[in-house]
PDB file of C-alpha atoms in Angstrom:
ATOM      1  CA  MET X  99      -4.389 -11.592  -5.416  1.00 62.00           C
ATOM      2  CA  VAL X 100      -3.997  -8.989  -8.274  1.00 79.00           C
ATOM      3  CA  CYS X 101      -3.389  -5.535  -6.891  1.00 84.00           C
ATOM      4  CA  THR X 102      -6.274  -2.471  -7.565  1.00 92.00           C
ATOM      5  CA  VAL X 103      -4.709   0.979  -7.155  1.00 93.00           C
ATOM      6  CA  ASP X 104      -6.640   4.111  -6.268  1.00 94.00           C
ATOM      7  CA  GLY X 105      -5.852   6.967  -8.896  1.00 93.00           C
ATOM      8  CA  ALA X 106      -6.364   9.520  -6.436  1.00 94.00           C
ATOM      9  CA  SER X 107      -4.205   7.808  -2.989  1.00 95.00           C
ATOM     10  CA  GLY X 108      -1.793   5.654  -5.816  1.00 95.00           C
ATOM     11  CA  LEU X 109      -2.228   2.912  -2.997  1.00 96.00           C
ATOM     12  CA  CYS X 110      -3.458  -0.524  -3.625  1.00 96.00           C
ATOM     13  CA  LEU X 111      -6.827  -1.060  -2.514  1.00 94.00           C
ATOM     14  CA  GLY X 112      -5.868  -4.378  -0.992  1.00 92.00           C
ATOM     15  CA  CYS X 113      -2.121  -4.282   0.587  1.00 94.00           C
ATOM     16  CA  LEU X 114      -2.149  -0.076   1.146  1.00 96.00           C
ATOM     17  CA  ARG X 115       1.306  -0.111  -0.595  1.00 97.00           C
ATOM     18  CA  THR X 116       1.829   1.840  -3.488  1.00 96.00           C
ATOM     19  CA  LEU X 117       3.053   0.316  -6.968  1.00 93.00           C
ATOM     20  CA  GLN X 118       6.765   1.670  -6.213  1.00 95.00           C
ATOM     21  CA  GLU X 119       6.402  -0.602  -2.654  1.00 96.00           C
ATOM     22  CA  ILE X 120       5.257  -3.341  -4.276  1.00 94.00           C
ATOM     23  CA  ALA X 121       7.784  -3.521  -7.488  1.00 94.00           C
ATOM     24  CA  THR X 122      10.626  -3.199  -4.830  1.00 97.00           C
ATOM     25  CA  TRP X 123       9.177  -5.266  -1.928  1.00 96.00           C
ATOM     26  CA  SER X 124      11.636  -8.272  -2.562  1.00 96.00           C
ATOM     27  CA  ARG X 125      14.686  -6.144  -2.981  1.00 97.00           C
ATOM     28  CA  MET X 126      13.842  -4.023  -0.172  1.00 98.00           C
ATOM     29  CA  THR X 127      15.465  -4.365   3.482  1.00 98.00           C
ATOM     30  CA  ASP X 128      14.244  -6.096   6.362  1.00 98.00           C
ATOM     31  CA  GLU X 129      14.033  -2.707   7.776  1.00 98.00           C
ATOM     32  CA  GLY X 130      12.733  -0.984   4.709  1.00 97.00           C
ATOM     33  CA  ARG X 131       9.491  -3.801   4.806  1.00 98.00           C
ATOM     34  CA  ALA X 132       8.962  -2.893   8.342  1.00 98.00           C
ATOM     35  CA  ALA X 133       8.847   0.769   7.827  1.00 98.00           C
ATOM     36  CA  VAL X 134       6.456   0.460   5.094  1.00 97.00           C
ATOM     37  CA  MET X 135       4.474  -2.432   7.343  1.00 97.00           C
ATOM     38  CA  ALA X 136       4.216   0.002  10.355  1.00 97.00           C
ATOM     39  CA  ASP X 137       3.035   3.244   8.090  1.00 96.00           C
ATOM     40  CA  LEU X 138       0.067   1.032   6.742  1.00 95.00           C
ATOM     41  CA  PRO X 139      -2.667   1.743   9.436  1.00 93.00           C
ATOM     42  CA  GLY X 140      -2.491   5.327   8.359  1.00 94.00           C
ATOM     43  CA  ARG X 141      -2.697   5.065   4.934  1.00 95.00           C
ATOM     44  CA  LYS X 142      -6.206   3.735   4.504  1.00 93.00           C
ATOM     45  CA  SER X 143      -7.535   7.012   5.749  1.00 93.00           C
ATOM     46  CA  ARG X 144      -6.126   8.022   2.047  1.00 94.00           C
ATOM     47  CA  ILE X 145      -8.514   6.054   0.202  1.00 94.00           C
ATOM     48  CA  ASP X 146     -12.472   7.056  -0.498  1.00 91.00           C
ATOM     49  CA  PRO X 147     -14.293   4.390   2.024  1.00 91.00           C
ATOM     50  CA  ARG X 148     -16.697   3.793  -1.161  1.00 91.00           C
ATOM     51  CA  LEU X 149     -13.683   2.224  -2.832  1.00 91.00           C
ATOM     52  CA  LEU X 150     -13.047  -0.041   0.513  1.00 87.00           C
ATOM     53  CA  GLY X 151     -16.716  -1.258   0.355  1.00 85.00           C
ATOM     54  CA  GLU X 152     -17.231   0.923   3.705  1.00 80.00           C
TER      55      GLU X 152
END
């Protein structure tokens, strides 16, 4: 999958990660990745629902 980033929120419309998180994902610690994953559910509200097809 190719990421599509929402300019207003800075989040990928698919995975809800930032470009920085995407770029450093493979170098992040398990704890760092777990922290990002835990934060993802709350990020969806930062994106215009129309961009998500809702």
